[in-house]
CSV table of C-alpha atoms and ligand atoms in Angstrom, one decimal:
chain,number,residue,atom,x,y,z
A,111,MET,CA,89.6,111.0,108.7
A,112,ARG,CA,91.6,108.4,110.5
A,113,LEU,CA,94.6,106.5,109.4
A,114,LEU,CA,95.3,103.1,111.0
A,115,ALA,CA,97.9,100.5,110.1
A,116,GLY,CA,98.4,96.8,110.4
A,117,SER,CA,101.8,95.4,111.2
A,118,ALA,CA,102.9,94.5,107.6
A,119,ASN,CA,104.8,97.8,106.9
A,120,ARG,CA,104.8,100.3,109.8
A,121,PRO,CA,107.6,102.5,108.4
A,122,LEU,CA,105.5,103.1,105.2
A,123,ALA,CA,102.4,103.8,107.3
A,124,GLU,CA,104.4,106.3,109.4
A,125,ARG,CA,105.6,108.0,106.3
A,126,VAL,CA,102.1,108.3,104.9
A,127,ALA,CA,100.8,109.7,108.2
A,128,SER,CA,103.7,112.2,108.2
A,129,ASP,CA,103.0,113.3,104.6
A,130,LEU,CA,99.4,113.9,105.6
A,131,GLY,CA,100.4,115.8,108.7
A,132,THR,CA,98.6,113.4,111.0
A,133,SER,CA,99.5,110.5,113.2
A,134,LEU,CA,98.4,106.9,113.1
A,135,THR,CA,95.3,106.0,115.2
A,136,ARG,CA,96.3,103.6,117.9
A,137,ALA,CA,95.9,99.9,117.1
A,138,ARG,CA,97.5,96.9,118.7
A,139,THR,CA,98.3,94.0,116.3
A,140,ALA,CA,99.6,90.9,118.0
A,141,ARG,CA,99.2,87.2,118.0
A,142,PHE,CA,97.5,84.9,120.5
A,143,PRO,CA,99.7,82.0,121.6
A,144,ASP,CA,98.0,79.7,119.0
A,145,GLY,CA,98.8,82.2,116.2
A,146,GLU,CA,95.4,83.8,115.7
A,147,ALA,CA,95.4,87.5,115.0
A,148,ASP,CA,94.9,89.5,118.2
A,149,VAL,CA,93.8,93.0,117.2
A,150,VAL,CA,92.5,95.9,119.2
A,151,VAL,CA,91.8,99.4,117.8
A,152,ASP,CA,91.2,102.8,119.4
A,153,PRO,CA,87.4,102.5,119.7
A,154,ASP,CA,86.7,106.2,119.2
A,155,LEU,CA,85.8,105.9,115.5
A,156,ARG,CA,82.1,106.5,115.3
A,157,GLY,CA,81.1,108.3,112.1
A,158,GLU,CA,84.7,108.5,110.9
A,159,THR,CA,86.2,107.6,107.5
A,160,VAL,CA,89.0,105.1,108.3
A,161,TYR,CA,91.9,104.4,106.0
A,162,LEU,CA,93.4,101.0,106.8
A,163,LEU,CA,97.0,100.6,105.6
A,164,GLN,CA,98.2,97.0,105.1
A,165,SER,CA,100.1,95.3,102.3
A,166,THR,CA,99.3,91.7,102.0
A,167,GLY,CA,102.8,90.5,101.2
A,168,PRO,CA,104.6,87.6,102.9
A,169,PRO,CA,103.4,86.2,105.3
A,170,VAL,CA,100.4,86.7,102.9
A,171,ASP,CA,97.7,85.0,104.8
A,172,ALA,CA,98.6,86.4,108.2
A,173,ASN,CA,98.7,89.9,106.8
A,174,LEU,CA,95.4,89.4,105.0
A,175,VAL,CA,93.6,88.1,108.0
A,176,GLU,CA,95.0,90.9,110.1
A,177,LEU,CA,93.6,93.4,107.6
A,178,LEU,CA,90.2,91.6,107.8
A,179,MET,CA,90.2,91.7,111.6
A,180,LEU,CA,91.1,95.4,111.6
A,181,ALA,CA,88.3,96.2,109.2
A,182,ASP,CA,85.8,94.3,111.3
A,183,ALA,CA,87.0,96.0,114.5
A,184,VAL,CA,86.8,99.4,112.9
A,185,ARG,CA,83.3,98.8,111.6
A,186,ARG,CA,82.1,97.6,115.0
A,187,CYS,CA,83.3,100.9,116.5
A,188,GLY,CA,80.8,102.7,114.2
A,189,ALA,CA,83.2,103.9,111.4
A,190,GLU,CA,81.2,105.4,108.6
A,191,ARG,CA,83.5,104.3,105.7
A,192,VAL,CA,86.4,101.9,105.6
A,193,LEU,CA,89.0,102.2,102.8
A,194,ALA,CA,91.7,99.6,102.6
A,195,VAL,CA,95.0,101.0,101.3
A,196,VAL,CA,96.8,97.9,100.2
A,197,PRO,CA,100.0,99.0,98.4
A,198,TYR,CA,100.8,95.4,97.5
A,199,LEU,CA,97.8,93.2,97.0
A,200,GLY,CA,98.5,89.5,97.5
A,201,TYR,CA,96.6,86.8,95.5
A,202,ALA,CA,96.3,89.2,92.5
A,203,ARG,CA,98.2,86.8,90.4
A,204,GLN,CA,95.5,84.2,91.0
A,205,ASP,CA,93.0,85.9,88.8
A,206,ARG,CA,91.9,82.9,86.7
A,207,ARG,CA,92.0,79.2,86.6
A,208,THR,CA,94.9,78.0,84.5
A,209,ASP,CA,94.3,74.4,85.4
A,210,PRO,CA,91.1,72.6,86.4
A,211,GLY,CA,90.7,72.2,90.1
A,212,GLN,CA,92.2,75.6,91.0
A,213,PRO,CA,90.4,78.3,92.9
A,214,VAL,CA,90.3,82.0,91.7
A,215,GLY,CA,92.3,83.4,94.6
A,216,ILE,CA,91.7,87.1,94.0
A,217,ARG,CA,87.9,86.4,93.9
A,218,VAL,CA,88.1,84.9,97.4
A,219,VAL,CA,90.1,87.9,98.6
A,220,GLY,CA,87.6,90.4,97.1
A,221,ASP,CA,84.7,88.6,98.7
A,222,LEU,CA,86.4,88.6,102.1
A,223,LEU,CA,87.2,92.4,101.8
A,224,ALA,CA,83.6,93.1,101.0
A,225,ALA,CA,82.3,90.7,103.7
A,226,VAL,CA,84.0,92.7,106.5
A,227,GLY,CA,82.6,96.0,105.2
A,228,ILE,CA,85.5,97.5,103.3
A,229,ASP,CA,84.0,100.0,101.0
A,230,ARG,CA,86.9,100.6,98.6
A,231,VAL,CA,90.4,99.3,98.0
A,232,LEU,CA,93.4,101.4,96.9
A,233,ALA,CA,96.1,99.2,95.4
A,234,VAL,CA,99.3,100.2,93.7
A,235,ASP,CA,100.2,98.4,90.4
A,236,ALA,CA,98.0,95.4,91.3
A,237,HIS,CA,98.9,92.5,89.1
A,238,THR,CA,95.3,92.3,87.9
A,239,ARG,CA,92.4,94.6,87.7
A,240,ASP,CA,90.1,91.7,87.7
A,241,LEU,CA,89.4,92.2,91.4
A,242,GLU,CA,86.9,94.8,90.4
A,243,ALA,CA,85.4,92.7,87.8
A,244,ILE,CA,84.8,89.8,90.1
A,245,SER,CA,83.9,91.3,93.4
A,246,THR,CA,81.7,94.1,94.6
A,247,VAL,CA,84.5,96.1,96.2
A,248,PRO,CA,85.4,99.1,94.0
A,249,VAL,CA,89.2,99.4,93.4
A,250,GLU,CA,91.1,102.7,93.1
A,251,PRO,CA,94.1,101.8,91.0
A,252,ALA,CA,97.3,103.8,91.6
A,253,THR,CA,100.6,103.3,89.8
A,254,ALA,CA,104.2,103.9,91.0
A,255,VAL,CA,105.6,103.9,87.4
A,256,PRO,CA,106.1,107.7,87.2
A,257,LEU,CA,107.9,107.7,90.6
A,258,LEU,CA,110.1,104.9,89.4
A,259,VAL,CA,110.8,106.6,86.1
A,260,HIS,CA,111.7,109.8,87.9
A,261,THR,CA,114.3,107.8,89.8
A,262,LEU,CA,115.7,106.2,86.7
A,263,VAL,CA,115.7,108.9,84.1
A,264,HIS,CA,118.6,111.0,85.5
A,265,ARG,CA,121.0,108.2,85.9
A,266,LEU,CA,120.7,106.1,82.8
A,267,PRO,CA,124.2,105.1,81.6
A,268,GLY,CA,123.2,105.5,77.9
A,269,PRO,CA,120.4,105.1,75.5
A,270,ALA,CA,118.0,102.6,77.0
A,271,VAL,CA,115.8,99.7,75.9
A,272,VAL,CA,112.9,98.8,78.2
A,273,VAL,CA,112.6,95.0,78.5
A,274,ALA,CA,109.4,93.2,79.3
A,275,PRO,CA,110.6,89.9,81.0
A,276,ASP,CA,107.5,88.1,79.8
A,277,LEU,CA,104.4,88.8,77.6
A,278,GLY,CA,102.3,89.8,80.6
A,279,ALA,CA,104.6,92.7,81.2
A,280,VAL,CA,104.4,94.2,77.7
A,281,LYS,CA,101.8,96.9,78.6
A,282,LEU,CA,103.8,97.9,81.6
A,283,ALA,CA,107.0,98.1,79.5
A,284,GLU,CA,105.2,100.3,77.0
A,285,ARG,CA,104.3,102.6,79.9
A,286,TYR,CA,107.9,102.9,81.0
A,287,ALA,CA,109.1,103.2,77.4
A,288,GLY,CA,106.7,106.1,76.7
A,289,LEU,CA,108.0,108.0,79.7
A,290,LEU,CA,111.7,107.1,79.1
A,291,GLU,CA,111.3,107.7,75.3
A,292,ALA,CA,113.0,104.3,74.7
A,293,PRO,CA,112.1,101.3,72.6
A,294,VAL,CA,110.7,98.0,74.0
A,295,ALA,CA,112.1,94.5,73.8
A,296,ILE,CA,110.3,91.4,75.0
A,297,VAL,CA,111.6,88.2,76.5
A,298,ARG,CA,109.7,85.0,75.7
A,299,LYS,CA,109.4,83.2,79.0
A,300,THR,CA,108.3,79.7,79.9
A,301,ARG,CA,107.4,79.1,83.5
A,302,LEU,CA,108.6,75.5,84.4
A,303,ALA,CA,107.5,75.6,88.0
A,304,GLY,CA,106.6,78.2,90.7
A,305,ASP,CA,110.2,79.1,91.2
A,306,GLU,CA,111.7,78.1,87.9
A,307,VAL,CA,111.4,79.9,84.6
A,308,ARG,CA,113.2,79.7,81.2
A,309,ALA,CA,113.9,82.7,78.9
A,310,ASP,CA,113.5,81.3,75.4
A,311,GLU,CA,114.5,84.4,73.3
A,312,VAL,CA,114.7,88.2,73.3
A,313,VAL,CA,112.5,89.8,70.7
A,314,GLY,CA,113.4,93.4,69.7
A,315,GLU,CA,116.5,95.6,69.1
A,316,VAL,CA,118.7,95.7,72.1
A,317,ALA,CA,122.2,96.2,70.6
A,318,ASP,CA,124.2,98.9,72.2
A,319,ARG,CA,121.4,99.9,74.4
A,320,HIS,CA,121.2,99.8,78.2
A,321,PRO,CA,118.6,97.2,79.2
A,322,VAL,CA,116.0,98.3,81.8
A,323,ILE,CA,114.0,95.2,82.8
A,324,VAL,CA,110.6,96.2,84.2
A,325,ASP,CA,108.0,94.1,86.1
A,326,ASP,CA,105.2,94.6,88.5
A,327,MET,CA,106.9,92.4,91.1
A,328,ILE,CA,109.9,90.4,91.9
A,329,SER,CA,109.0,87.3,93.9
A,330,THR,CA,111.5,84.5,93.6
A,331,GLY,CA,113.4,86.6,91.1
A,332,GLY,CA,113.2,83.8,88.5
A,333,THR,CA,111.6,86.0,85.9
A,334,VAL,CA,113.9,88.9,86.0
A,335,VAL,CA,117.1,86.8,86.5
A,336,ALA,CA,116.2,84.6,83.4
A,337,ALA,CA,115.6,87.8,81.4
A,338,ALA,CA,118.9,89.4,82.5
A,339,GLU,CA,120.7,86.2,81.6
A,340,ALA,CA,119.0,86.1,78.2
A,341,LEU,CA,120.1,89.7,77.6
A,342,SER,CA,123.7,88.9,78.5
A,343,ARG,CA,123.7,86.6,75.5
A,344,THR,CA,122.7,89.4,73.2
A,345,GLY,CA,124.5,92.6,72.1
A,346,ALA,CA,122.9,94.7,74.9
A,347,ALA,CA,125.2,97.2,76.5
A,348,GLY,CA,126.7,96.4,79.9
A,349,PRO,CA,125.0,95.3,83.1
A,350,VAL,CA,121.2,95.6,83.3
A,351,THR,CA,118.9,97.7,85.5
A,352,ILE,CA,115.9,96.0,87.1
A,353,VAL,CA,112.9,97.9,88.2
A,354,ALA,CA,109.7,96.6,89.8
A,355,THR,CA,107.0,98.1,92.0
A,356,HIS,CA,106.9,95.3,94.5
A,357,GLY,CA,109.9,93.6,95.9
A,358,LEU,CA,108.9,90.4,97.6
A,359,PHE,CA,112.3,88.8,97.4
A,360,VAL,CA,111.2,85.3,98.5
A,361,GLY,CA,113.4,82.2,98.7
A,362,GLU,CA,116.8,82.6,97.1
A,363,ALA,CA,115.9,85.8,95.2
A,364,THR,CA,118.5,88.1,96.7
A,365,THR,CA,121.2,85.5,96.2
A,366,HIS,CA,120.3,85.0,92.5
A,367,LEU,CA,120.0,88.7,91.9
A,368,GLY,CA,123.3,89.4,93.8
A,369,ARG,CA,125.1,87.2,91.3
A,370,LEU,CA,124.0,89.2,88.3
A,371,GLY,CA,126.3,92.2,88.9
A,372,LEU,CA,123.4,94.6,88.2
A,373,GLU,CA,123.7,98.3,87.2
A,374,ARG,CA,120.8,99.1,89.5
A,375,LEU,CA,117.9,97.3,91.3
A,376,VAL,CA,115.0,99.6,92.1
A,377,VAL,CA,111.8,98.8,93.9
A,378,THR,CA,109.3,100.7,96.1
A,379,ASP,CA,108.6,100.4,99.8
A,380,SER,CA,105.1,98.8,99.1
A,381,LEU,CA,106.7,95.9,101.0
A,382,PRO,CA,109.5,96.1,103.6
A,383,PRO,CA,112.9,96.1,101.8
A,384,PRO,CA,115.1,93.0,102.1
A,385,ASP,CA,117.6,92.9,104.9
A,386,GLU,CA,120.4,91.7,102.7
A,387,PRO,CA,123.7,93.5,102.9
A,388,GLY,CA,125.0,91.7,99.9
A,389,LEU,CA,122.5,93.2,97.5
A,390,ALA,CA,122.2,96.9,96.8
A,391,VAL,CA,118.5,97.7,96.5
A,392,GLU,CA,117.3,101.2,95.8
A,393,VAL,CA,113.9,101.9,97.5
A,394,VAL,CA,111.6,104.6,96.3
A,395,SER,CA,108.8,105.4,98.7
A,396,VAL,CA,105.2,105.3,97.6
A,397,ALA,CA,104.2,107.3,100.7
A,398,PRO,CA,103.7,110.6,98.7
A,399,LEU,CA,101.6,108.7,96.2
A,400,LEU,CA,99.4,107.2,98.8
A,401,ALA,CA,99.1,110.4,100.8
A,402,ASP,CA,98.1,112.3,97.6
A,403,ALA,CA,95.5,109.6,96.8
A,404,ILE,CA,94.0,109.8,100.3
A,405,ARG,CA,93.9,113.6,100.1
A,406,ARG,CA,92.1,113.4,96.8
A,407,ILE,CA,89.6,110.9,98.1
A,408,GLU,CA,88.9,113.0,101.1
A,409,ALA,CA,88.4,116.1,98.9
A,410,GLY,CA,86.1,114.1,96.6
A,411,ARG,CA,88.5,114.6,93.8
A,412,ARG,CA,89.3,112.1,90.9
A,413,LEU,CA,92.2,109.8,91.0
A,414,ASP,CA,92.5,109.1,87.4
A,415,ASP,CA,95.2,111.7,86.9
A,416,LEU,CA,97.0,110.6,90.0
A,417,GLU,CA,99.6,108.8,87.9
A,418,SER,CA,100.9,112.1,86.6
A,419,PHE,CA,102.3,112.4,90.1
A,420,GLY,CA,106.1,112.6,90.1
B,969,R5P,C1,104.1,87.4,86.5
B,969,R5P,O1,103.1,87.4,85.8
B,969,R5P,C2,104.5,88.6,87.3
B,969,R5P,O2,104.3,89.8,86.6
B,969,R5P,C3,106.0,88.5,87.7
B,969,R5P,O3,106.7,88.4,86.5
B,969,R5P,C4,106.2,87.2,88.5
B,969,R5P,O4,105.2,87.0,89.4
B,969,R5P,C5,107.5,87.3,89.2
B,969,R5P,O5,107.7,86.2,89.9
B,969,R5P,P1,109.2,85.6,90.1
B,969,R5P,O6,110.0,86.7,90.6
B,969,R5P,O7,109.0,84.4,91.1
B,969,R5P,O8,109.6,85.0,88.7
């Protein structure tokens, strides 16, 4: 078994390798002067199972193409199986056409992964599971929710209410609520533009409870910030906690979040944490989760109880 990483998140890849008691296979990931991916891997891979670690967060297309190039290079070296370990899977939000004239982005990504010979994809809290439904690449779903709950549970300032910041997050909120033994509230959200959302109302009992807003990702921060502001207009107790698996923090996200005066902001290291001194972000590593998943795949064991991890 060989573990090889793209350039998107080397610290996480090093942690996974260390958890597995191995080291990363040599690979050079650079750019040609015109910006094309310039990738060279250790060619001694014949007959091997290769795990390719690469999150496809910002810059999304560059990281995606690098993953595709690595997979192609590895295949050409004679690797037997190639598994893409993609902690954050970009384009997963583009899982359907909401307006005529749009592509189905995740379908394109699935086809590309299959085209370069990737046999399976391991993704953490992917926004959609439709990748599997619309492409031939089997997906191994993993979740960081138990790890995140483990971090939260010992330091809640009082009885909690788990808040879904939009309807799409309700199932996720129920998952957290089950583990935290807390009720769920839902924010009715309207997205006005890619980086602009409006929270219309909070549905559910939040009075005197500590609000824990949960989402799969924070991108511009618009969704969670609008939810936090809506909660401040209710009788919820004190500053809010925000928890998400993937912290993209694009645009003005850190500035907007910094202004909220949060109790806690917790994400995983599926993506590199923001380099923003003004915002206290707690980062939980998914390295043990990924290492455990890889160990199980290697041992031919099931992954469906992986989420009991933590
Ligand atoms: C939406 O369906 C997702 O689950 C997130 O709520 C959303 O993508 C977060 O984006 P932003 O931080 O830009 O509001």
